[in-house]
Coordinates of C-alpha atoms in Angstrom, one line a residue:
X296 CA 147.5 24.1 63.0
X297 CA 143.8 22.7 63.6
X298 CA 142.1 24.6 66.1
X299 CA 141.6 28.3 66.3
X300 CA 139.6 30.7 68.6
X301 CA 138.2 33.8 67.3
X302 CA 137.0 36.5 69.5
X303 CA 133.1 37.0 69.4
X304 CA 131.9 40.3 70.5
X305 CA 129.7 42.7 69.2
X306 CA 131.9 45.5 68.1
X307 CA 133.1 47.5 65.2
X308 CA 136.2 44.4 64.4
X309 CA 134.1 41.4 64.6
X310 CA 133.1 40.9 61.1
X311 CA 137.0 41.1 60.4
X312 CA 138.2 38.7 62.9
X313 CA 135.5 35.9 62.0
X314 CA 135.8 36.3 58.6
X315 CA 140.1 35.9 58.5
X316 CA 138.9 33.5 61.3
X317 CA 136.9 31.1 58.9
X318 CA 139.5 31.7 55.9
X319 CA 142.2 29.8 58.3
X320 CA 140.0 27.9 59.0
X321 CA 139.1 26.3 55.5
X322 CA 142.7 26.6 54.6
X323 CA 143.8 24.2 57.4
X324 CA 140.5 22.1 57.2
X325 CA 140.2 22.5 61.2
X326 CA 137.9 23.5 64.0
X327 CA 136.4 27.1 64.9
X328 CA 136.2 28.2 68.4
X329 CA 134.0 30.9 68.9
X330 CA 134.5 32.0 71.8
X331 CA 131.9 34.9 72.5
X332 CA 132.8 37.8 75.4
X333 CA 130.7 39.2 77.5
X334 CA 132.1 42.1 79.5
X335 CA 132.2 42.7 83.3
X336 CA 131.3 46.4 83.7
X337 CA 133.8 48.1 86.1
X338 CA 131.9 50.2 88.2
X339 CA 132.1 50.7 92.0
X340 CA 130.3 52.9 95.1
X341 CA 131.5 53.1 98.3
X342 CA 130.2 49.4 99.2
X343 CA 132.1 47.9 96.5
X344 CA 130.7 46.7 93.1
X345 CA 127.7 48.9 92.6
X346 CA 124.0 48.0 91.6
X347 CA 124.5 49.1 88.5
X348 CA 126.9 46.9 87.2
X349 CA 124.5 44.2 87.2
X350 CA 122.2 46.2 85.2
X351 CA 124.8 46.8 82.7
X352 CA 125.9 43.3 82.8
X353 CA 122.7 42.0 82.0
X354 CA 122.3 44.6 78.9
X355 CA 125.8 43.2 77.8
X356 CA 124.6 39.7 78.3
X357 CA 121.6 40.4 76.2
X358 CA 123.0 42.1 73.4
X359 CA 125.4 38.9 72.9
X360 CA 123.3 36.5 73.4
X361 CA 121.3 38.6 69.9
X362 CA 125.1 38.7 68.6
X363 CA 125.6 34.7 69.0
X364 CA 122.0 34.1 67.5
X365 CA 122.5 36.3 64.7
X366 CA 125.9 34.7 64.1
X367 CA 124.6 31.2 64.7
X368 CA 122.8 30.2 61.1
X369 CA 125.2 32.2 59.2
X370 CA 128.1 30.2 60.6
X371 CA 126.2 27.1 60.2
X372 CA 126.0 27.9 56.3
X373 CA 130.0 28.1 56.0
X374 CA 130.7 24.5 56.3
X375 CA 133.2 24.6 59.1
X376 CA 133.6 22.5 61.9
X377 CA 132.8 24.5 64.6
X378 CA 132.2 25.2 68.2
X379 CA 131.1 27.9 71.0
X380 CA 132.1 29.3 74.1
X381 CA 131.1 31.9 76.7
X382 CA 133.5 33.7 79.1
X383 CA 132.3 36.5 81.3
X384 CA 135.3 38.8 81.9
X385 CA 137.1 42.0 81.2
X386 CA 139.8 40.0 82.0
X387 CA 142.6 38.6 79.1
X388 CA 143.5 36.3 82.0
X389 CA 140.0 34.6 81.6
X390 CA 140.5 34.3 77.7
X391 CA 143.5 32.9 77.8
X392 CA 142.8 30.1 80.1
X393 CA 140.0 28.9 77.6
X394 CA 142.8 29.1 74.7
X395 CA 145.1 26.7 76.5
X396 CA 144.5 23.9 73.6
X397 CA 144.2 26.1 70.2
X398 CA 146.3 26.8 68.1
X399 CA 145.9 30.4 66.7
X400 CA 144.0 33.0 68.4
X401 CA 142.2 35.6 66.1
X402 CA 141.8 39.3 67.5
X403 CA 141.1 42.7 65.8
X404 CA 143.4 45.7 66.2
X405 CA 140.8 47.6 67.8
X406 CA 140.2 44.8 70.8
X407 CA 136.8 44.5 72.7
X408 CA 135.9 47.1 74.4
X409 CA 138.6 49.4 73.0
X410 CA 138.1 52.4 70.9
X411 CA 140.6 52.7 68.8
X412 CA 143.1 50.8 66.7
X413 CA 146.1 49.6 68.8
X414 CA 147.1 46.0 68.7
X415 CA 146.9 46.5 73.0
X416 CA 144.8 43.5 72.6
X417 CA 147.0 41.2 70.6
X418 CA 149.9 42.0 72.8
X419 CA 148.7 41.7 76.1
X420 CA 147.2 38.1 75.2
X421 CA 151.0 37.1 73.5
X422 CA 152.5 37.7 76.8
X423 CA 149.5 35.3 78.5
X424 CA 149.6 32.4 76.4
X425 CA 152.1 30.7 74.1
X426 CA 149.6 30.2 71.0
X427 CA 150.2 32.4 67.9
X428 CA 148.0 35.4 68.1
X429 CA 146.7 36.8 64.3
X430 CA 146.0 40.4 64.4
X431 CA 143.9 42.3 62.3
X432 CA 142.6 45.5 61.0
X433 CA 139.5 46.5 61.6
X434 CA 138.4 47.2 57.5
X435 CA 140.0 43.5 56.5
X436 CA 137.4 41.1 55.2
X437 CA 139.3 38.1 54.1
X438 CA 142.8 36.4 54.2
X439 CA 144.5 35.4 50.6
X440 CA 146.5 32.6 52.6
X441 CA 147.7 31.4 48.8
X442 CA 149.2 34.9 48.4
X443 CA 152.6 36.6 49.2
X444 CA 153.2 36.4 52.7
X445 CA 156.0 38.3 54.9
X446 CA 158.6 37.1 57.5
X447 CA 160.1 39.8 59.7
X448 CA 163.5 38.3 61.2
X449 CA 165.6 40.0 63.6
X450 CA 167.3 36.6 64.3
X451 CA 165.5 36.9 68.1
X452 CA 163.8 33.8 70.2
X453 CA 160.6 35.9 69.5
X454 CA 161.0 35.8 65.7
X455 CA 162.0 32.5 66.2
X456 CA 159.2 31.4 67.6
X457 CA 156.5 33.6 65.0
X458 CA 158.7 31.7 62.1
X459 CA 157.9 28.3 63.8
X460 CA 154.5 29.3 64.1
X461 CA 153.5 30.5 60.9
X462 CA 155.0 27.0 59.1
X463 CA 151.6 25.8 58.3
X464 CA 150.8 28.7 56.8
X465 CA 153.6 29.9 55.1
X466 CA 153.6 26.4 53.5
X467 CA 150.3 27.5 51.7
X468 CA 151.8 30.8 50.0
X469 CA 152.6 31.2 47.2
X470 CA 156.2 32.6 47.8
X471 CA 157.5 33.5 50.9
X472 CA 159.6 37.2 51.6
X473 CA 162.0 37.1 54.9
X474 CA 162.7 40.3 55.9
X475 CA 165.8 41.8 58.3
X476 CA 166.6 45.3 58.9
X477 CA 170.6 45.0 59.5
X478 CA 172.2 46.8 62.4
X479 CA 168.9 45.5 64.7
X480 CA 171.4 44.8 67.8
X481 CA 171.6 41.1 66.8
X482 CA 173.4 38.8 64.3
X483 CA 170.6 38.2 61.9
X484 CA 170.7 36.3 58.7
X485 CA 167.5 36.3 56.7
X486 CA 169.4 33.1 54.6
X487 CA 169.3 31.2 57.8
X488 CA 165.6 31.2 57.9
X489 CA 164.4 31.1 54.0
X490 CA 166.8 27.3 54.6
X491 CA 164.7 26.5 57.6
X492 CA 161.4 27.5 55.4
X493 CA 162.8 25.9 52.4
X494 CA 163.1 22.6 54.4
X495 CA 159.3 22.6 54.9
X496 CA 158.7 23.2 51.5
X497 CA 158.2 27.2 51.3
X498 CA 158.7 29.2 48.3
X499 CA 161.1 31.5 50.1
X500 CA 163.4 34.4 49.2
X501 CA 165.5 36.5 51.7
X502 CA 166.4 40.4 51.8
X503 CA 168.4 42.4 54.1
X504 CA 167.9 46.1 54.0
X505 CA 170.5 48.5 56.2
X506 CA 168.4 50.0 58.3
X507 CA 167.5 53.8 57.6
X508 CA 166.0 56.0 60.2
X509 CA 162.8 55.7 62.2
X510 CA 163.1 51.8 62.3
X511 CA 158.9 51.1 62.8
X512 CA 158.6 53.7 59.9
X513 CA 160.3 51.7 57.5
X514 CA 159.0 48.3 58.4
X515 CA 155.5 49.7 57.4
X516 CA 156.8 51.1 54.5
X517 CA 158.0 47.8 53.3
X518 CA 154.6 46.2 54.6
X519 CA 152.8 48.4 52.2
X520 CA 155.0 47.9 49.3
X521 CA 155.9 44.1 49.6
X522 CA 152.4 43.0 48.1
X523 CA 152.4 40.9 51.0
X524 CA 148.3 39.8 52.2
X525 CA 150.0 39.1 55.8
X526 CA 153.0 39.0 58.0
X527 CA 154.5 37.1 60.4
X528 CA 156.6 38.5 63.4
X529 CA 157.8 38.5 66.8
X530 CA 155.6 40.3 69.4
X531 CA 157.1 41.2 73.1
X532 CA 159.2 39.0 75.2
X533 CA 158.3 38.0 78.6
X534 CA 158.0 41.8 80.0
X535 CA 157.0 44.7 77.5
X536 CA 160.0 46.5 79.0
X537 CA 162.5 44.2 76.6
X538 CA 160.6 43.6 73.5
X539 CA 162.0 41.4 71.3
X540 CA 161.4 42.9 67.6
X541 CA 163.8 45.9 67.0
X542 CA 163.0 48.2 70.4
X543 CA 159.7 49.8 70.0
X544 CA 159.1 49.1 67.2
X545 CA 156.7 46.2 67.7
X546 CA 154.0 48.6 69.4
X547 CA 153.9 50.8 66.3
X548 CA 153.4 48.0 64.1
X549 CA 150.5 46.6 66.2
X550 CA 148.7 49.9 65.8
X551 CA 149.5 50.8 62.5
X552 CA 150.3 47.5 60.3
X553 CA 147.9 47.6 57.1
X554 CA 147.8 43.8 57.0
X555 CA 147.1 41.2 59.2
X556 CA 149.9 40.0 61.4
X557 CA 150.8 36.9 62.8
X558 CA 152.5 37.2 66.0
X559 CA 154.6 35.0 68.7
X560 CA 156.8 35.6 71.5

């Protein structure tokens, strides 16, 4: 893991995502994309695309082009190799297509542009690309890689995939949890991954809890009390319809996870 993109916007998230962003970074002694977004205003009149969109693209393009030169020196200072980029778009098609060569993508739980805290973000770019996504709230202001960390396993190609992932940075916590809820639908053995984990030269311990109720409400029950500073899990599949992470309980987690997540499908 060398190269990650973080999402530049001016919004109420970006000082969280740059600054996990430029922890990773150091962590992994690798490159920052910034890739800074400037969003296409939807509006239309009977023509088409209205005059006013312009307008309102131009005030967008202004106030992050102040963003980027505010940001500028201040990223200059955090000894980083780094890099920038510009896309144009309301589209996550158009920011996926300039992550085709990183290897993390860093986005905010309240995405740009949205208004509240949902992960919608994180999950719609998981389904357009195949590089890790790290989501995060919107209060976080740093990433204790060196800390616990958290594996949710339901023995799925999705958590398969998020284990994978996360090696490089699993390898730089102190101890490693694995986590399966039993009676997920699928024959899950925490064991099998702490091996896999131990092979790469993780700390790693493994837990099975049965599974008790509201299955999202207990997974962030156990993300507040592991002491974990992140997580690593499986997002959706290849269609929201089947996620691949207990049911729903992937959306819910998105939304309402207190720590960052790392997440694959």
């Amino acid at each position: 893991m060398k190269t990650v993109m973080v999402l530049i916007h001016d919004d109420v998230c970006q000082e969280a995502r740059l600054q996990c962003a430029l922890d990773v970074v150091r962590a992994v002694e690798g490159h920052l994309v910034c890739l800074d977004v400037v969003q296409m205003p939807v509006m239309t009149d009977g023509f088409g695309v209205g005059g006013g969109a312009g307008v309102l693209l131009m005030d967008e393009r202004d106030r992050e082009e102040e963003n980027v030169n505010r940001l500028e020196p201040r990223i200059a200072k955090e000894g980083v190799s780094y890099e920038w980029a510009r896309v144009h778009s309301h589209s996550d098609v158009a920011i996926s297509d300039n992550a085709r060569l990183v290897d993390l993508i860093v986005v905010g739980k309240q995405g740009v542009g949205d208004v509240a805290e949902s992960g919608a973000t994180a999950a719609r770019l998981a389904e357009l690309t195949s590089a890790p996504i790290l989501l995060v709230p919107t209060e976080q202001r740093s990433l204790d890689l060196n800390g616990k960390a958290l594996v949710i396993w339901n023995g799925g190609a999705a958590a398969d995939a998020a284990v994978r992932a996360a090696v490089p940075l699993l390898k730089l916590a102190r101890d490693v949890e694995v986590l399966t809820i039993a009676d997920s639908g699928l024959d899950a053995d925490p064991n099998d991954v702490a091996a896999y984990l131990d092979r790469h030269g993780c700390a790693v311990t493994a837990r099975t809890l049965p599974k008790n109720g509201d299955v999202s409400a207990q997974l962030l029950d156990e993300l507040r009390a592991s002491g974990a500073a992140w997580c690593a899990m499986g997002s959706y599949g290849h269609s929201r319809l089947r996620e691949q992470l207990f049911g729903g309980a992937s959306k819910t987690l998105l939304a309402k996870a207190p720590i960052p997540l790392l997440l694959s499908h």
